[in-house]
C-alpha positions as a printed Julia matrix, in Angstrom:
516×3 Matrix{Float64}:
  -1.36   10.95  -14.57
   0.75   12.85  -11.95
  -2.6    14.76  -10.83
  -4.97   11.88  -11.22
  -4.71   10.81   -7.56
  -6.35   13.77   -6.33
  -9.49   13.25   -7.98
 -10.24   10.11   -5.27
 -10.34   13.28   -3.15
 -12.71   15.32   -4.76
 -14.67   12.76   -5.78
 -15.06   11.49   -2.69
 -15.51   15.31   -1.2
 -18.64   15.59   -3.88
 -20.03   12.57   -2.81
 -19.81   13.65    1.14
 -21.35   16.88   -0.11
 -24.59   14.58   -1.58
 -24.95   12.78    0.88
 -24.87   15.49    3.95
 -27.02   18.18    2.33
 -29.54   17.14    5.26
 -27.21   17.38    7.75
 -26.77   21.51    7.3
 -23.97   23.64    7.19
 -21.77   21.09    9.3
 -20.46   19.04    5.98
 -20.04   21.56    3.91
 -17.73   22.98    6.17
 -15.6    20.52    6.5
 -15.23   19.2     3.2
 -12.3    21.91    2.96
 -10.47   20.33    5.72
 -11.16   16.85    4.16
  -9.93   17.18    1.17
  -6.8    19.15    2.2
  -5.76   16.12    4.27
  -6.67   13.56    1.5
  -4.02   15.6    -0.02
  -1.33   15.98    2.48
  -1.56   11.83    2.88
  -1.05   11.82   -0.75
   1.42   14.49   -0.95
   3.35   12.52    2.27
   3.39    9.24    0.4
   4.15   10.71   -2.44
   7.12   12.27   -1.03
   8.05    9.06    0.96
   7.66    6.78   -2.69
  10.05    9.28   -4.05
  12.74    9.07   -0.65
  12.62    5.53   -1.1
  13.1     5.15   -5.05
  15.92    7.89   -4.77
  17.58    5.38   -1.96
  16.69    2.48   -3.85
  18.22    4.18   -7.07
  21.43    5.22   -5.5
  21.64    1.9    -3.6
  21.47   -0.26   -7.33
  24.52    2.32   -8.85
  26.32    1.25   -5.47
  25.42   -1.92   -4.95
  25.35   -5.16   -6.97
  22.63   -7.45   -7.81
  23.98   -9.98   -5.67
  24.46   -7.38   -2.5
  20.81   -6.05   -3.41
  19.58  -10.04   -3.43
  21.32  -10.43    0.2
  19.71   -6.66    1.64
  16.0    -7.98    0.34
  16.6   -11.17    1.71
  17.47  -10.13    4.94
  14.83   -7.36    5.05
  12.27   -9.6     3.68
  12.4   -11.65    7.2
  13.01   -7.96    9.46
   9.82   -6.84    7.9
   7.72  -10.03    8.77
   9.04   -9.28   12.2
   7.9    -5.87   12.61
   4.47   -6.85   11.35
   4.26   -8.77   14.08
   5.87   -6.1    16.35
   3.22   -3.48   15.59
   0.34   -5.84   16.42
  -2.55   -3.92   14.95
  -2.25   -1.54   17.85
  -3.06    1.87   15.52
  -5.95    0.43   13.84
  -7.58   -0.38   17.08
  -7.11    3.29   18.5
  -8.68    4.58   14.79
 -11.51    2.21   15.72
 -12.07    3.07   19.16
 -10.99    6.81   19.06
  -9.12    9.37   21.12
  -9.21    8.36   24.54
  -6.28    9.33   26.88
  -6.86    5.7    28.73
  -6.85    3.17   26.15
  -3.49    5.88   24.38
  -1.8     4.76   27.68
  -2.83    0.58   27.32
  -1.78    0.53   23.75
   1.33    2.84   23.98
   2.32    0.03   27.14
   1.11   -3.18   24.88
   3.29   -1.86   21.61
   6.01   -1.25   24.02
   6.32   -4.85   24.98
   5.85   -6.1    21.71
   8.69   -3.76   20.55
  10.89   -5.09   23.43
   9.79   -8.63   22.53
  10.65   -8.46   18.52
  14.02   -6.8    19.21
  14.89   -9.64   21.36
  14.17  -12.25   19.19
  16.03  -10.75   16.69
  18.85   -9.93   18.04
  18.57  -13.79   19.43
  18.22  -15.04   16.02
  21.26  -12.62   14.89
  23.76  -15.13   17.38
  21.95  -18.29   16.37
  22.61  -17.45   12.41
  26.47  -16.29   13.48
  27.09  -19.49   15.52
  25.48  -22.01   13.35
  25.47  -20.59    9.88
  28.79  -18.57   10.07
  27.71  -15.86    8.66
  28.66  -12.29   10.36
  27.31  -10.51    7.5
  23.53  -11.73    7.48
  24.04  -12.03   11.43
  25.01   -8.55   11.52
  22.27   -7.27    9.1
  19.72   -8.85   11.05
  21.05   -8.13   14.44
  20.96   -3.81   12.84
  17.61   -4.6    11.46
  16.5    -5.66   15.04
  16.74   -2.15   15.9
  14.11   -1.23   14.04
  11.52   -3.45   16.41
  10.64   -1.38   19.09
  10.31    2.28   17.9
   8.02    0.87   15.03
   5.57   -0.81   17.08
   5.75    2.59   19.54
   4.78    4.82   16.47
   1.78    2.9    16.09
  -0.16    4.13   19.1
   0.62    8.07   18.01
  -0.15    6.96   14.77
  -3.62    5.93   15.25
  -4.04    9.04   17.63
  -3.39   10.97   15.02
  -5.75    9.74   12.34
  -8.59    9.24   15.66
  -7.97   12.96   16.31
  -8.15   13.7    12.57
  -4.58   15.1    12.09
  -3.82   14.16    8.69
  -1.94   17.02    8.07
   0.12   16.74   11.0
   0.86   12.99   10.56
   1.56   13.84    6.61
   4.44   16.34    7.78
   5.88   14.31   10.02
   6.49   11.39    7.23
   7.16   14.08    4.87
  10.1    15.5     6.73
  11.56   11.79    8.48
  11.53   10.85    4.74
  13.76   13.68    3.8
  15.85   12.89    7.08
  16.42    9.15    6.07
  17.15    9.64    3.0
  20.26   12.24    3.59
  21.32    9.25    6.07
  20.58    6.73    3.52
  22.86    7.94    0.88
  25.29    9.51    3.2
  25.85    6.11    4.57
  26.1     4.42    0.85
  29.08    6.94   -0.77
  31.16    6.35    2.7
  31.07    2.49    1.62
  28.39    1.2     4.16
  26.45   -0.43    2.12
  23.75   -2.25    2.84
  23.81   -1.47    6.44
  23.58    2.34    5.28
  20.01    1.04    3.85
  19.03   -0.23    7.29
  20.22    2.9     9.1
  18.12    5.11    7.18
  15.23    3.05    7.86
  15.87    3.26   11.67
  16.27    6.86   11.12
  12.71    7.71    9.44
  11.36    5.49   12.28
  12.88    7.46   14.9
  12.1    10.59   13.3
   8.37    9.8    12.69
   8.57    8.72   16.79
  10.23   11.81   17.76
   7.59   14.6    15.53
   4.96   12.6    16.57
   5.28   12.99   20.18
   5.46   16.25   19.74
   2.09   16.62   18.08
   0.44   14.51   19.7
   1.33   15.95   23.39
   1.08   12.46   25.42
   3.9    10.0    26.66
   2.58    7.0    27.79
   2.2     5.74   31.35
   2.37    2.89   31.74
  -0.4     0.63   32.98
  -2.61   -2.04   31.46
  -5.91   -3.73   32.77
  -7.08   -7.33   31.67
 -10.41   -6.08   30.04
  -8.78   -3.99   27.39
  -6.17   -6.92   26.75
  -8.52   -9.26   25.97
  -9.85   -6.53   23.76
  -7.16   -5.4    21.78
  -6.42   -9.0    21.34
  -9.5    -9.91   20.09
  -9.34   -7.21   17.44
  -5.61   -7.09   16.83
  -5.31  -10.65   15.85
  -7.64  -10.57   12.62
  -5.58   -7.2    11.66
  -2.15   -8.76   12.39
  -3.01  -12.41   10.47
  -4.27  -11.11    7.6
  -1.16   -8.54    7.16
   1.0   -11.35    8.19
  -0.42  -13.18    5.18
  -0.51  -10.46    2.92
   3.27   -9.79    3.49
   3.8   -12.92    3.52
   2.65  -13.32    0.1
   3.98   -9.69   -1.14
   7.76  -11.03   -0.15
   7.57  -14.17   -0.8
   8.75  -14.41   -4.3
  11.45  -12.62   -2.81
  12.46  -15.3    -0.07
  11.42  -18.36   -2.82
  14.04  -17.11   -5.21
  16.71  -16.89   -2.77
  16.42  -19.62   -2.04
  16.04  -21.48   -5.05
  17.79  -19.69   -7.63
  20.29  -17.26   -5.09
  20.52  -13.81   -4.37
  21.34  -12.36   -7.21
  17.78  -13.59   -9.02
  16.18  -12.39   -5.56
  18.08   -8.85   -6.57
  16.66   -8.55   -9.55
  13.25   -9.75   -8.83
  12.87   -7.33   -5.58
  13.98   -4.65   -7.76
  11.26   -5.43  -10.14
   8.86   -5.63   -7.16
  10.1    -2.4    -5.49
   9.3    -0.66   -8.41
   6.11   -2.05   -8.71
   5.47   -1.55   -5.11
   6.56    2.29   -5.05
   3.59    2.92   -7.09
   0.97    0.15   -5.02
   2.0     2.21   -1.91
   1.57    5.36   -3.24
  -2.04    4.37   -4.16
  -2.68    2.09   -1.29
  -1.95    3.84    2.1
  -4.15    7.06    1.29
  -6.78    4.51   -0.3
  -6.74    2.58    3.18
  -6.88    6.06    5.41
  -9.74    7.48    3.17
 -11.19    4.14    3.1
 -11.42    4.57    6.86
 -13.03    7.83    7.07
 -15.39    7.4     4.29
 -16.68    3.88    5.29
 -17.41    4.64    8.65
 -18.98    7.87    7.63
 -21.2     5.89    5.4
 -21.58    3.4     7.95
 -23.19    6.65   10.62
 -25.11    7.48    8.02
 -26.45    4.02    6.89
 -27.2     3.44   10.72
 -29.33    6.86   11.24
 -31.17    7.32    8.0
 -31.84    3.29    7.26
 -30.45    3.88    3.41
 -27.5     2.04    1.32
 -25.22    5.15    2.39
 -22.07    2.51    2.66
 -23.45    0.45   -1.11
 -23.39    3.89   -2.69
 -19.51    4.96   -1.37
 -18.05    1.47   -2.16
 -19.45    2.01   -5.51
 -17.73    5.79   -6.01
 -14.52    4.58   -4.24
 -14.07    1.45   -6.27
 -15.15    3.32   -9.77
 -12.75    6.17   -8.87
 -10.0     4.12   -7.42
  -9.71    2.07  -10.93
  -9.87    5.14  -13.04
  -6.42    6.65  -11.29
  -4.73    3.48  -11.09
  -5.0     1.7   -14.38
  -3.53    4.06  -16.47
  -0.94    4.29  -14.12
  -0.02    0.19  -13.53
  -1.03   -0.14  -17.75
   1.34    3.09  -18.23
   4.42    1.82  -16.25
   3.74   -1.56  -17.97
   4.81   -0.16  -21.33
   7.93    2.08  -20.04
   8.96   -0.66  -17.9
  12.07   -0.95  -20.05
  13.08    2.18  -20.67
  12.24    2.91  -16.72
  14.73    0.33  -16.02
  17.56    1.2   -17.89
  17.49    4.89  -17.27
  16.92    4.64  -13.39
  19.08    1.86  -12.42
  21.6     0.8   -15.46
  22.53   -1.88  -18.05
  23.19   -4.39  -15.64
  19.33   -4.66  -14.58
  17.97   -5.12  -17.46
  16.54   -8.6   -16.83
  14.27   -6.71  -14.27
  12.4    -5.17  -16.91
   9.87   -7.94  -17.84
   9.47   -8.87  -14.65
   8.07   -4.99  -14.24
   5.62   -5.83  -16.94
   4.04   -8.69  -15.86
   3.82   -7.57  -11.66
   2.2    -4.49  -13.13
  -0.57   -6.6   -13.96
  -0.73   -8.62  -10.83
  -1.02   -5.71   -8.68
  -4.15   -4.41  -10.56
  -5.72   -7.18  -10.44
  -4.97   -6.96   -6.45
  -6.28   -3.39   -6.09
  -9.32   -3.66   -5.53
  -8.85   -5.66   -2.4
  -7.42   -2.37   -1.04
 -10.92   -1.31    1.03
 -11.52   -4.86    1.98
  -9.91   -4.51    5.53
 -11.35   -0.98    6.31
 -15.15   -2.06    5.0
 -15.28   -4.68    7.08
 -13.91   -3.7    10.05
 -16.73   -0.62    9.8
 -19.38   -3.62    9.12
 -18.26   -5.43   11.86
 -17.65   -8.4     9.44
 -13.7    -8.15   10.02
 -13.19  -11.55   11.16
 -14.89  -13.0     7.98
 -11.79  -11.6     6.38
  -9.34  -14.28    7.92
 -10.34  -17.61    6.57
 -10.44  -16.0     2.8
  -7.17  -13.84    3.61
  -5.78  -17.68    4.73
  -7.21  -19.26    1.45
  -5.5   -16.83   -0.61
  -1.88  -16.94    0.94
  -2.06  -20.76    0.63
  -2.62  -20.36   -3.4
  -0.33  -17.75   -3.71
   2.43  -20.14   -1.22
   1.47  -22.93   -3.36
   2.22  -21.47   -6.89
   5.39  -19.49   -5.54
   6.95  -23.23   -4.67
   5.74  -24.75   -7.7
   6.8   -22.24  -10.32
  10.01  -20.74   -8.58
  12.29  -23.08   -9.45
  12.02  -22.49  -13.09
  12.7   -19.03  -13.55
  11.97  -15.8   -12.64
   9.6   -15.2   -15.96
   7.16  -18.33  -14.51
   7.54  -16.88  -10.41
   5.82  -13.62  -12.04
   3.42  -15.15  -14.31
   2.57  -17.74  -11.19
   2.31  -14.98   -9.25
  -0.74  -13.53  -11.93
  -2.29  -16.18  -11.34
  -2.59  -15.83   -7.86
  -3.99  -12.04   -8.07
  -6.39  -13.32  -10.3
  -7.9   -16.1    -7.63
  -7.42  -13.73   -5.0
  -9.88  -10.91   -6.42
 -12.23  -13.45   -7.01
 -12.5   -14.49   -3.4
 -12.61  -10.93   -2.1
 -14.94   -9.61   -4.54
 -17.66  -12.33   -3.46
 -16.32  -11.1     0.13
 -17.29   -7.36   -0.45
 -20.64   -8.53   -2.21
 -21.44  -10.44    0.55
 -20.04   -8.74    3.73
 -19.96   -5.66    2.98
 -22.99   -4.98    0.7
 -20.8    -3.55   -2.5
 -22.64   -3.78   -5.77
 -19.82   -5.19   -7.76
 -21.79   -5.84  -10.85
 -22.23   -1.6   -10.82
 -19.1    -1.33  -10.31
 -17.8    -3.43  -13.13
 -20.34   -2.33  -15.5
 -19.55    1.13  -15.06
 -15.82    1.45  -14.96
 -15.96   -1.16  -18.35
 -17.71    1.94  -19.74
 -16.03    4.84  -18.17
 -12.16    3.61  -18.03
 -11.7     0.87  -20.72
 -11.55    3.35  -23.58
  -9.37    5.26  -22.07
  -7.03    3.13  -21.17
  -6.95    1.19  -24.62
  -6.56    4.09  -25.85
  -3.8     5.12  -24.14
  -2.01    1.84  -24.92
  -2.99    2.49  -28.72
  -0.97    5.71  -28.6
   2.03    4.69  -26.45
   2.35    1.9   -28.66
   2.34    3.63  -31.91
   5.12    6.11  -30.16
   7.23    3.34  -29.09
   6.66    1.97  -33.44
   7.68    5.37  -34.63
  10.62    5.78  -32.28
  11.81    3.08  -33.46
  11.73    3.31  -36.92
  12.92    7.09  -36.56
  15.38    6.41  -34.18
  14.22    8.87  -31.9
  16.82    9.11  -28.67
  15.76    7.51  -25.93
  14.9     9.48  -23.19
  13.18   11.96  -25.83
  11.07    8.64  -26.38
  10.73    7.95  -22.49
   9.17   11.04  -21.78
   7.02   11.49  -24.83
   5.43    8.32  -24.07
   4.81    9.53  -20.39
   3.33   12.42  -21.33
   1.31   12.13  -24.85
   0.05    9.05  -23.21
  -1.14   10.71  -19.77
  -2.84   13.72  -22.05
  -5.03   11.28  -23.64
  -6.11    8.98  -20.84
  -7.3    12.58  -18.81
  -9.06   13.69  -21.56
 -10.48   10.91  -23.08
 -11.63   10.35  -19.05
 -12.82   13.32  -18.6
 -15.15   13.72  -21.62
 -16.56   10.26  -21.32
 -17.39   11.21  -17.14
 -19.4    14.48  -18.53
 -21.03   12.82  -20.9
 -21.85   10.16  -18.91
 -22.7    11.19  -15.97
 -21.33    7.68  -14.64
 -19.3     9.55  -11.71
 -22.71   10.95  -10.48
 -24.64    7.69  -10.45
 -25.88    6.04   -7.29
 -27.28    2.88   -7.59
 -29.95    2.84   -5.05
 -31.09    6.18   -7.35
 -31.09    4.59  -10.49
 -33.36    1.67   -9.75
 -35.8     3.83   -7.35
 -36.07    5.65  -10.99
 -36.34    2.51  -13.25
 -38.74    0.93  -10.67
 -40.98    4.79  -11.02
């Protein structure tokens, strides 16, 4: 499973290759330098999964589950914040590309929102201390303010970079600020900081990332801002921020609903479920979302010049590829969950484990909705997104309230239930809006990935039977699982895609042949 990830890249290198045989020697020629920065944005989220777990780790031998509850609290409300603070503003340069005029508007607009956000929170920092009496949240906030402006500034060099096609550049940058806030991290957590040593080495890997990034990138902003591009930016940012404002929203707010119904020591144990969880969803989300860029609005060129389904047939090869690395990998974790937990972060979390289980599930389920945002903002359908994103957030709101105050076993299964509406609305969204052939895709990743995967579950299964009537040690059981389990999900995969030939199938093909 650890190499599994970079077959999204070659997959989606052969299908580039197909599809640009008419255009000459040009694709072929960069499919190198495609793939090899597929792989540094894996290799740099990777590496920042692995910072962040190692932090999280430490923090969870330091730190109790009631001081964890308080930090993810606290954060859960920073992190709204700074969705708001970055407005959008690199997405807009990726759409419009590299121009040296709209760097300087942007760079200027993500500077006031910066200035903005910090203000506020450091506002709302006095009002909690004055009226709540609490310097410790008041303090954590007012640290976590901090964070506001060189965030939304490392948007505008961030989307410069991906315009200009410096994946590489961008993945060293995050690779190395990782490393940097990390050292600070757990520095600050042995000299008895605690959770403010967790903020710090956030506002370290954002200052890092600012600092290698204007390097690269060559430009500091002047600046200047005209009323045309405003009301542009505007007009694009606002579907981009609402429906992350919504998704985060709903990502944190089990997090927030347990805290406040059941206290921060539940909320400690339930974001440490869901940061576990999420260490893998961001490892396979942010380079599915940057290759979903590229190879949507590749498809989209292509669609545009040569009339053909050129965007139908990459939706079909991203989503078929995209379930075939993570499955195993959400289904996998699902079964270790336990043994994961006690290992990595002690006795005393244990309750965490089931809830690892069960938000494995809801995140598959939610996986697929990965490409929505960069298919239809290459469709031009974006702002169909919004009232769907909205309908979504309100179930997932909805069920968080009702089933929070029983538990933190219901608040996961609620939270199931959710993912489960949710793909259903943006599945008839990507049928409809952005012309993905979901019945294909369905069809053939029942076919290619199912028996893979059950059978992977079989065989992890019997392990964890043997182990235990053996009594096999535990890690010794931990990693066999890991492994024997991995081995048989590649190779059952890989026979089943030569045999197949379901990797190499294009719709569009298949019934020009059926209707011949």
């Amino acid at each position: 499973m650890r190499n599994s990830p970079l077959r999204i890249i070659n997959t989606i290198a052969k299908f580039q290759a197909q599809e640009g045989a008419s255009q000459g020697a040009a694709i072929p020629a960069a499919l190198p330098s495609m793939m090899g920065s597929g792989a540094w944005v894996i290799g740099a989220k990777f590496t920042s999964q692995v910072a962040q777990l190692g932090t999280f780790f430490v923090a969870a031998r330091v730190l109790t589950p009631t001081e964890f509850g308080f930090f993810a609290f606290v954060s859960a409300i920073a992190i709204l914040m700074v969705v708001l603070a970055e407005g959008g503003w690199a997405e807009f340069i990726m759409k419009s590309g590299d121009d040296r005029d709209r760097f300087d508007q942007i760079a200027t607009i993500s500077c006031l929102s910066g200035l903005l956000f910090t203000i506020l929170g450091l506002t709302a920092s006095v009002v909690f201390y004055l009226y709540l009496e609490n310097y410790w949240q008041s303090a954590l906030l007012a640290l976590f303010s901090c964070w506001m402006l060189p965030a939304a500034v490392t948007t505008a060099y961030d989307g410069t970079l991906v315009a200009r096609g410096q994946l590489r550049q961008q993945a060293i940058i995050r690779i190395l600020s990782e490393a940097i806030g990390l050292c600070a991290a757990i520095t600050g957590l042995f000299l008895g900081w605690q959770v403010a040593a967790l903020v710090g080495g956030r506002i370290v890997i954002q200052l890092s990332m600012l600092a290698g990034s204007v390097c690269v990138v060559g430009r500091r902003p002047h600046l200047r801002l005209t009323v045309h591009v405003v009301k542009e930016v505007v007009e694009f940012s606002r579907h981009i921020v609402a429906n992350r404002m919504i998704v985060v929203l709903g990502s944190y707010s089990g997090t927030l609903a347990v805290g406040s119904f059941l206290g921060v020591t539940e909320a400690g144990y339930y974001r440490a479920a869901e940061r576990i969880v999420a260490a893998i969803s961001e490892l396979l989300g942010e380079p599915t979302r940057s290759l979903g860029w590229m190879v949507f609005r590749r498809a989209r060129d292509r669609q545009l010049k040569n009339l053909d389904n050129s965007v139908t047939e990459a939706s079909y090869r991203f989503l078929v590829t995209l379930l075939a690395v993570a499955a195993p990998v959400y289904l996998g974790l699902m079964q270790v969950s336990d043994n994961l937990i006690y290992f990595a972060l002690g006795e005393r979390w244990m309750p965490a484990a089931v809830i690892v289980s069960i938000l494995c599930v809801r995140q598959l389920l939610l996986l697929p909705g990965y490409i929505t945002e960069p298919l239809l903002s290459v469709m031009g359908n974006i702002h169909k997104r919004l009232p769907i994103t909205l309908l979504n957030a309100g179930v997932s709101l909805l069920l968080t309230v009702v089933f929070a105050p029983f538990g933190l076993l219901p608040l996961a299964l609620g939270q199931c239930l959710s993912a489960g509406f949710s793909i259903s609305t943006s599945i008839r969204l990507q049928m409809r809006c952005g012309g993905v052939e979901w019945r294909s895709v369905a069809k053939n990743a029942a076919i290619l990935v199912a028996p893979p995967v059950i059978a992977m579950m079989a065989v992890v299964l019997s392990l964890h039977c043997i182990s235990t009537f053996c009594d096999i040690p535990s890690p010794s059981t931990f990693l066999l699982k890991v492994v024997v389990g991995a081995v048989v999900y590649c190779s059952l995969l890989a026979l089943l895609a030569k045999w197949t030939g379901r990797m190499k199938y294009i719709p569009g093909q298949r019934r020009e042949e059926q209707e011949n």
